[in-house]
Short mmCIF file of C-alpha atoms in Angstrom, two decimals:
data_model
loop_
_atom_site.label_atom_id
_atom_site.label_comp_id
_atom_site.label_asym_id
_atom_site.label_seq_id
_atom_site.Cartn_x
_atom_site.Cartn_y
_atom_site.Cartn_z
CA MET A 764 94.75 100.15 131.36
CA ASN A 765 94.63 100.89 135.07
CA ARG A 766 92.21 103.74 135.26
CA PHE A 767 91.20 102.88 138.81
CA LEU A 768 92.72 106.20 139.91
CA LYS A 769 89.88 107.99 138.18
CA ALA A 770 87.37 106.20 140.33
CA ILE A 771 89.08 106.25 143.74
CA GLY A 772 91.27 109.34 143.63
CA ILE A 773 94.98 109.85 144.10
CA ALA A 774 94.67 109.89 147.90
CA THR A 775 94.22 106.13 148.09
CA LEU A 776 96.88 105.29 145.52
CA LEU A 777 99.40 103.86 147.95
CA GLY A 778 96.94 101.45 149.55
CA VAL A 779 95.57 100.32 146.21
CA LEU A 780 99.01 99.73 144.74
CA THR A 781 99.92 97.63 147.74
CA ALA A 782 96.79 95.53 147.43
CA MET A 783 97.06 95.33 143.67
CA GLY A 784 100.66 94.22 143.77
CA ALA A 785 99.75 91.28 145.99
CA VAL A 786 97.06 90.17 143.56
CA PHE A 787 98.91 91.05 140.38
CA PHE A 788 101.83 88.74 140.87
CA ALA A 789 99.90 86.05 142.68
CA GLY A 790 97.53 85.93 139.73
CA GLN A 791 100.05 84.74 137.18
CA ALA A 792 98.66 81.99 134.95
CA SER A 793 100.08 79.67 132.33
CA ALA A 794 99.75 80.62 128.67
CA ALA A 795 97.54 77.62 128.08
CA GLY A 796 95.11 78.38 130.90
CA GLN A 797 92.19 80.70 131.40
CA ILE A 798 92.84 83.78 133.56
CA CYS A 799 90.05 84.90 135.88
CA GLU A 800 92.14 86.57 138.60
CA GLN A 801 91.50 90.30 138.86
CA TYR A 802 95.01 91.32 137.80
CA GLY A 803 96.16 87.93 136.51
CA SER A 804 98.60 87.87 133.62
CA THR A 805 100.85 85.58 131.61
CA SER A 806 103.50 85.93 128.94
CA ILE A 807 103.22 84.71 125.34
CA GLN A 808 105.75 84.21 122.54
CA SER A 809 108.53 83.34 125.01
CA GLY A 810 108.03 86.54 126.95
CA ARG A 811 107.81 89.00 124.07
CA TYR A 812 104.27 90.06 125.07
CA ILE A 813 102.15 89.90 128.22
CA VAL A 814 98.41 89.22 128.34
CA GLN A 815 96.60 90.72 131.34
CA ASN A 816 93.04 90.44 132.67
CA ASN A 817 93.19 93.87 134.38
CA ARG A 818 89.67 93.90 135.84
CA TRP A 819 90.05 97.10 137.83
CA GLY A 820 86.59 98.72 137.71
CA THR A 821 84.19 95.96 138.81
CA SER A 822 83.89 93.06 141.23
CA SER A 823 82.04 90.95 138.64
CA THR A 824 83.81 88.00 137.06
CA GLN A 825 85.92 88.45 133.96
CA CYS A 826 87.88 85.61 132.36
CA ILE A 827 90.21 85.65 129.37
CA THR A 828 92.10 82.93 127.53
CA PRO A 829 95.55 83.79 126.13
CA THR A 830 96.47 82.60 122.65
CA THR A 831 99.81 82.52 120.89
CA SER A 832 99.16 85.97 119.41
CA GLY A 833 96.55 87.60 121.67
CA PHE A 834 93.58 86.59 123.79
CA THR A 835 89.82 86.04 123.90
CA VAL A 836 87.40 87.38 126.51
CA ASP A 837 85.41 84.31 127.61
CA GLN A 838 83.31 85.83 130.39
CA ALA A 839 82.56 89.46 131.23
CA ASP A 840 79.81 89.73 133.82
CA GLY A 841 78.08 92.85 135.03
CA SER A 842 77.92 96.40 133.74
CA VAL A 843 78.77 99.95 134.82
CA ALA A 844 77.27 103.32 133.92
CA THR A 845 78.27 104.38 130.42
CA ASN A 846 78.86 107.98 131.53
CA GLY A 847 81.70 106.85 133.80
CA ALA A 848 84.82 104.69 133.67
CA PRO A 849 84.80 101.19 132.09
CA LYS A 850 84.91 97.86 133.91
CA SER A 851 88.36 96.78 132.86
CA TYR A 852 91.02 96.76 130.21
CA PRO A 853 91.85 93.16 129.19
CA SER A 854 94.82 93.57 126.91
CA VAL A 855 98.10 92.35 125.47
CA TYR A 856 101.16 94.54 125.70
CA TYR A 857 104.82 95.10 124.96
CA GLY A 858 106.91 96.90 127.59
CA CYS A 859 106.37 97.42 131.32
CA HIS A 860 103.10 97.84 133.22
CA TYR A 861 103.29 98.30 136.99
CA GLY A 862 106.61 96.47 137.11
CA ASN A 863 105.44 93.54 135.00
CA CYS A 864 107.70 93.63 131.94
CA SER A 865 107.96 91.70 128.72
CA THR A 866 111.47 90.48 128.08
CA ASN A 867 111.98 88.84 124.69
CA GLY A 868 113.57 91.47 122.44
CA ASP A 869 111.86 94.29 124.33
CA ILE A 870 113.69 97.62 123.99
CA LEU A 871 111.28 99.29 126.43
CA SER A 872 112.11 97.10 129.44
CA PRO A 873 112.82 98.17 132.07
CA ASN A 874 113.69 101.84 131.55
CA GLY A 875 111.52 102.94 128.63
CA LEU A 876 112.63 104.68 125.46
CA GLN A 877 112.89 108.44 125.08
CA ALA A 878 110.76 109.82 122.25
CA SER A 879 113.71 111.86 120.96
CA SER A 880 115.66 108.66 120.26
CA SER A 881 116.09 107.53 116.67
CA ALA A 882 114.96 104.08 117.81
CA PHE A 883 111.59 105.54 118.81
CA SER A 884 110.82 106.49 115.20
CA ARG A 885 111.33 102.86 114.14
CA ILE A 886 108.69 101.38 116.48
CA SER A 887 105.53 100.19 114.76
CA THR A 888 102.63 98.06 115.88
CA SER A 889 99.83 96.04 114.35
CA VAL A 890 96.64 94.50 115.68
CA SER A 891 93.65 92.52 114.42
CA MET A 892 90.48 92.14 116.50
CA THR A 893 87.08 90.48 116.38
CA TYR A 894 83.93 91.91 117.93
CA PRO A 895 80.75 90.31 119.33
CA SER A 896 77.29 91.39 118.19
CA SER A 897 76.35 92.85 121.58
CA GLY A 898 77.85 94.83 124.44
CA THR A 899 79.13 98.35 125.01
CA TYR A 900 82.88 98.73 124.67
CA ASP A 901 85.74 100.41 122.90
CA ALA A 902 88.50 98.55 121.07
CA SER A 903 91.67 100.53 121.58
CA TYR A 904 95.38 100.90 121.94
CA ASP A 905 96.67 102.33 125.22
CA ILE A 906 100.21 103.71 124.82
CA TRP A 907 101.91 105.09 127.92
CA PHE A 908 104.57 107.78 128.46
CA ASN A 909 106.45 108.84 131.59
CA LYS A 910 107.97 112.32 131.99
CA SER A 911 111.26 110.95 133.33
CA GLN A 912 113.11 107.71 132.77
CA PRO A 913 111.12 105.03 134.60
CA THR A 914 112.35 102.02 136.51
CA ALA A 915 111.08 98.46 136.42
CA THR A 916 108.96 99.24 139.50
CA THR A 917 107.28 102.34 138.07
CA GLY A 918 103.54 102.26 138.64
CA GLN A 919 101.28 104.94 137.23
CA ASN A 920 102.92 106.90 134.41
CA ASP A 921 102.84 110.66 134.96
CA GLY A 922 103.20 111.89 131.38
CA ALA A 923 100.57 110.88 128.87
CA GLU A 924 98.17 108.15 127.96
CA LEU A 925 97.79 107.94 124.19
CA MET A 926 94.65 106.02 123.23
CA VAL A 927 93.84 104.93 119.67
CA TRP A 928 90.18 103.88 119.38
CA LEU A 929 89.61 101.57 116.42
CA ASN A 930 85.96 100.94 117.24
CA HIS A 931 83.33 101.63 119.91
CA THR A 932 79.68 100.89 120.54
CA GLY A 933 76.93 102.64 122.46
CA SER A 934 77.06 106.15 123.93
CA ILE A 935 80.55 105.97 125.43
CA GLN A 936 83.17 108.60 124.68
CA PRO A 937 86.78 109.33 125.68
CA ILE A 938 87.79 111.37 128.70
CA GLY A 939 87.62 115.13 128.22
CA SER A 940 86.35 116.87 125.12
CA LYS A 941 86.97 116.86 121.39
CA VAL A 942 89.72 119.29 120.38
CA GLY A 943 90.09 118.63 116.65
CA THR A 944 90.69 116.04 113.95
CA ALA A 945 93.80 114.44 112.49
CA SER A 946 94.72 112.41 109.41
CA ILE A 947 97.11 109.66 110.51
CA ALA A 948 97.87 106.15 109.27
CA GLY A 949 95.54 106.43 106.30
CA ALA A 950 92.47 107.39 108.35
CA THR A 951 90.72 110.41 109.87
CA TRP A 952 90.48 110.61 113.65
CA ASP A 953 88.56 112.75 116.11
CA VAL A 954 91.03 113.99 118.73
CA TRP A 955 89.97 114.23 122.38
CA TYR A 956 91.89 115.63 125.33
CA GLY A 957 91.34 115.24 129.08
CA SER A 958 93.30 114.78 132.28
CA SER A 959 93.35 112.16 135.02
CA GLY A 960 96.41 113.46 136.79
CA TRP A 961 98.22 112.74 133.49
CA ASN A 962 97.34 113.83 129.96
CA VAL A 963 94.87 111.58 128.15
CA ILE A 964 94.83 112.06 124.37
CA SER A 965 92.38 109.84 122.49
CA TYR A 966 92.21 109.37 118.72
CA VAL A 967 88.80 108.01 117.72
CA ARG A 968 88.68 106.59 114.19
CA GLN A 969 85.81 108.14 112.24
CA GLN A 970 85.47 104.95 110.19
CA PRO A 971 85.61 101.98 112.60
CA THR A 972 87.88 99.07 111.77
CA SER A 973 88.99 95.76 113.26
CA SER A 974 92.58 96.01 112.07
CA ALA A 975 95.33 98.63 112.13
CA SER A 976 99.05 99.12 111.57
CA PHE A 977 100.96 102.30 112.37
CA SER A 978 104.15 103.77 113.73
CA VAL A 979 103.86 105.05 117.30
CA ALA A 980 105.70 108.21 116.26
CA SER A 981 102.98 109.10 113.76
CA PHE A 982 100.50 109.65 116.60
CA TRP A 983 103.00 110.97 119.14
CA SER A 984 104.20 113.72 116.80
CA ASP A 985 100.61 114.95 116.61
CA VAL A 986 100.33 114.83 120.41
CA VAL A 987 103.51 116.89 120.76
CA SER A 988 102.36 119.41 118.14
CA ARG A 989 99.21 120.04 120.22
CA GLY A 990 101.25 120.65 123.37
CA TYR A 991 100.06 117.54 125.23
CA GLY A 992 103.39 115.69 125.27
CA SER A 993 107.13 116.08 124.77
CA THR A 994 109.89 114.33 122.87
CA SER A 995 111.80 114.23 126.18
CA TRP A 996 109.23 111.83 127.67
CA TYR A 997 109.70 108.05 127.75
CA LEU A 998 107.57 105.40 126.06
CA THR A 999 106.96 102.60 128.58
CA SER A 1000 104.38 100.26 127.02
CA ILE A 1001 102.23 99.61 123.95
CA GLN A 1002 98.96 97.90 124.86
CA ALA A 1003 96.00 96.74 122.78
CA GLY A 1004 92.68 95.51 124.08
CA PHE A 1005 89.18 96.52 125.10
CA GLU A 1006 87.38 98.71 127.61
CA PRO A 1007 83.96 97.12 128.23
CA TRP A 1008 81.15 98.93 130.04
CA VAL A 1009 78.41 96.37 129.36
CA GLY A 1010 79.17 92.72 128.58
CA GLY A 1011 82.31 92.04 126.57
CA ALA A 1012 82.34 88.27 126.14
CA GLY A 1013 83.51 87.42 122.62
CA LEU A 1014 85.92 90.31 122.24
CA ALA A 1015 89.27 89.05 120.98
CA VAL A 1016 92.68 90.24 119.89
CA THR A 1017 93.52 87.72 117.19
CA ASN A 1018 96.98 89.10 116.45
CA PHE A 1019 99.20 91.70 118.12
CA SER A 1020 102.74 92.61 117.22
CA VAL A 1021 105.37 95.30 117.72
CA THR A 1022 108.38 95.78 115.48
CA THR A 1023 111.41 97.92 116.26
CA ASP A 1024 113.28 97.90 112.95
CA GLY A 1025 111.19 100.48 111.11
CA ALA A 1026 108.99 97.91 109.38
CA THR A 1027 105.22 98.22 109.81
CA PRO A 1028 103.83 94.72 110.46
CA PRO A 1029 100.76 93.66 108.45
CA PRO A 1030 97.47 93.30 110.33
CA THR A 1031 97.63 89.48 109.73
CA SER A 1032 95.70 87.30 107.34
CA ASN A 1033 92.36 88.47 108.73
CA PRO A 1034 91.32 91.63 106.85
CA PRO A 1035 89.18 94.25 108.63
CA THR A 1036 85.56 93.15 108.86
CA SER A 1037 83.85 95.82 110.97
CA ASN A 1038 82.31 97.60 108.00
CA PRO A 1039 79.81 95.71 105.84
CA PRO A 1040 80.46 95.53 102.11
CA THR A 1041 78.99 98.30 100.05
CA SER A 1042 76.72 97.64 97.10
CA ASN A 1043 79.72 97.40 94.76
CA PRO A 1044 79.84 93.79 93.53
CA PRO A 1045 83.15 91.98 93.12
CA THR A 1046 84.71 92.41 89.70
CA SER A 1047 87.16 89.94 88.25
CA ASN A 1048 88.83 88.63 85.14
CA PRO A 1049 86.91 85.55 83.91
CA PRO A 1050 88.06 82.25 85.42
CA SER A 1051 89.70 79.77 83.12
CA GLY A 1052 90.55 76.13 83.35
CA SER A 1053 94.07 76.87 84.58
CA GLY A 1054 96.02 79.67 86.16
CA CYS A 1055 94.36 82.07 88.57
CA SER A 1056 91.75 84.80 88.65
CA ALA A 1057 91.19 87.75 90.95
CA SER A 1058 88.17 89.73 92.10
CA LEU A 1059 88.09 93.11 93.85
CA ARG A 1060 85.43 94.17 96.35
CA VAL A 1061 85.15 97.65 97.85
CA ASP A 1062 84.32 96.96 101.52
CA SER A 1063 83.71 100.50 102.68
CA THR A 1064 84.21 104.13 101.71
CA TRP A 1065 84.44 107.38 103.63
CA GLN A 1066 85.29 110.96 102.77
CA GLY A 1067 88.73 110.87 101.21
CA GLY A 1068 89.33 107.14 101.51
CA PHE A 1069 88.26 103.54 101.11
CA GLN A 1070 88.98 99.92 102.02
CA ALA A 1071 88.97 96.98 99.60
CA THR A 1072 89.60 93.24 99.47
CA VAL A 1073 91.00 91.23 96.56
CA THR A 1074 90.34 87.48 96.35
CA VAL A 1075 92.82 85.37 94.41
CA THR A 1076 91.44 82.03 93.15
CA ASN A 1077 93.41 79.11 91.76
CA ASN A 1078 91.32 77.81 88.84
CA GLY A 1079 93.66 74.96 88.01
CA SER A 1080 93.74 71.31 88.98
CA SER A 1081 97.07 71.58 90.84
CA ALA A 1082 98.43 73.93 93.49
CA ILE A 1083 100.29 77.10 92.61
CA SER A 1084 103.28 78.33 94.62
CA GLY A 1085 102.91 82.04 93.96
CA TRP A 1086 100.69 84.65 92.32
CA ARG A 1087 100.72 88.16 90.93
CA THR A 1088 97.77 90.51 90.40
CA ALA A 1089 97.47 93.85 88.64
CA PHE A 1090 94.81 96.53 88.51
CA SER A 1091 94.43 100.29 88.13
CA LEU A 1092 93.33 102.90 90.64
CA PRO A 1093 91.22 105.93 89.74
CA SER A 1094 93.15 109.10 88.95
CA GLY A 1095 94.58 110.65 92.10
CA ALA A 1096 93.93 107.60 94.30
CA SER A 1097 96.72 105.86 96.21
CA ILE A 1098 97.22 102.92 98.56
CA SER A 1099 98.00 103.86 102.17
CA ASN A 1100 98.27 100.38 103.71
CA LEU A 1101 98.19 96.84 102.30
CA TRP A 1102 98.26 93.49 104.09
CA ASN A 1103 98.81 89.87 102.99
CA GLY A 1104 100.77 90.91 99.91
CA THR A 1105 103.53 93.14 98.55
CA ALA A 1106 102.55 96.07 96.35
CA THR A 1107 104.44 98.07 93.76
CA THR A 1108 102.88 101.07 92.08
CA SER A 1109 103.57 103.05 88.94
CA GLY A 1110 101.21 105.96 88.52
CA SER A 1111 97.72 104.49 88.79
CA SER A 1112 98.90 100.93 88.08
CA VAL A 1113 99.21 98.57 91.05
CA THR A 1114 100.89 95.17 91.07
CA VAL A 1115 100.53 92.94 94.13
CA THR A 1116 102.44 89.70 94.67
CA ASN A 1117 101.89 87.15 97.41
CA ALA A 1118 103.38 87.45 100.87
CA SER A 1119 105.78 84.75 102.05
CA TYR A 1120 103.00 82.84 103.80
CA ASN A 1121 100.10 82.85 101.27
CA GLY A 1122 101.68 82.10 97.90
CA ASN A 1123 100.72 78.43 97.99
CA VAL A 1124 97.10 78.12 96.91
CA ALA A 1125 95.53 74.68 96.54
CA ALA A 1126 93.67 73.64 93.39
CA LYS A 1127 90.31 75.45 93.32
CA GLY A 1128 91.35 77.22 96.53
CA SER A 1129 91.64 80.93 97.21
CA THR A 1130 93.36 83.52 99.39
CA THR A 1131 92.84 87.24 99.98
CA TYR A 1132 94.70 90.47 100.52
CA GLY A 1133 93.31 93.81 101.53
CA PHE A 1134 94.22 97.46 101.47
CA THR A 1135 93.12 100.93 102.46
CA GLY A 1136 93.58 103.91 100.21
CA ASN A 1137 93.20 107.63 99.78
CA GLY A 1138 90.99 109.21 97.14
CA THR A 1139 88.29 107.56 95.06
CA ALA A 1140 87.62 103.85 95.57
CA PRO A 1141 88.45 101.51 92.63
CA SER A 1142 84.84 100.43 92.15
CA GLY A 1143 84.60 98.36 88.98
CA ALA A 1144 88.34 97.67 88.81
CA THR A 1145 89.10 94.33 87.14
CA PRO A 1146 92.32 92.73 88.44
CA THR A 1147 94.28 90.32 86.32
CA CYS A 1148 96.07 87.36 87.88
CA SER A 1149 98.91 85.08 86.89
CA PRO A 1150 100.85 82.38 88.75
CA SER A 1151 104.40 83.37 89.58
#
């Protein structure tokens, strides 16, 4: 995100935009190469997304390497005071940012999408991230809205900046002050509001995670209900990345996607790993000489919810081409989000079959799926498994 306005003030906007534009487009890099230019960027997936270095708050070196589905921060020198603005916002995005627009199937380029449109309600996004063991940063979405229909050359949006913090370290906090809480996308969030010449609404996840999937409308409807936005405003970009204050090398977006057909994309084959497993040991049906077995581990719990991982193991001497597991949830519990599988439920009974990409499991090999849920965690649940 370009929060340089917060540091230099609106008065110098014109000069900064002029200077930034010269660097921004001159700093284009190939998808295969490292980007160290201050505002360097490149497209991935044939132009569907753009990866940007966006080092706006420091003169220290920052370098990122784009991947086919995100990027890795290779170098992030220097630090800034944790009671002020961050160093940068290395990120991957869909849409338009200061005239730099994604193109492949992008319904936001170049004129945005009004939040009152039926197409807006069908936009969903997913991200998976990995975090280093040190540094001070937040891992967040930055979703931008303009009050009027923008053009391809629109710079700073004047409506709202919707931030979704999945994780943060150290003493940092969003702009403004906490104004409440919200239950969205299967999690509880602290809601913060501030202003930087535009509304900044930040949703800070009470239980940190490294993976998320949600519809943009689910957060925006809450913003509108609080009076901080309007359905007449235009969505211009969906960005995911990191705001580092201290360090930042090792931060990575391993997978980012946006869908526009109403489907919520899974967080990828990497389940969330930011919360250590609880003391609940995996439970499983006993392995046999053939077929498959499954074990369930509760990764983390919080008030009103939980996260769990199921491991499917092929016990046989030959590969299987598909699998099906079944287990029961505690009374009143439900699944809010599941990745790397397809779930069907009937009361407390849950059946999960493989996704299209992880049904083939080699002999003695294994695969996993994960889910978050509401209510009591299924500690002690014993899944059954059968090839399909």
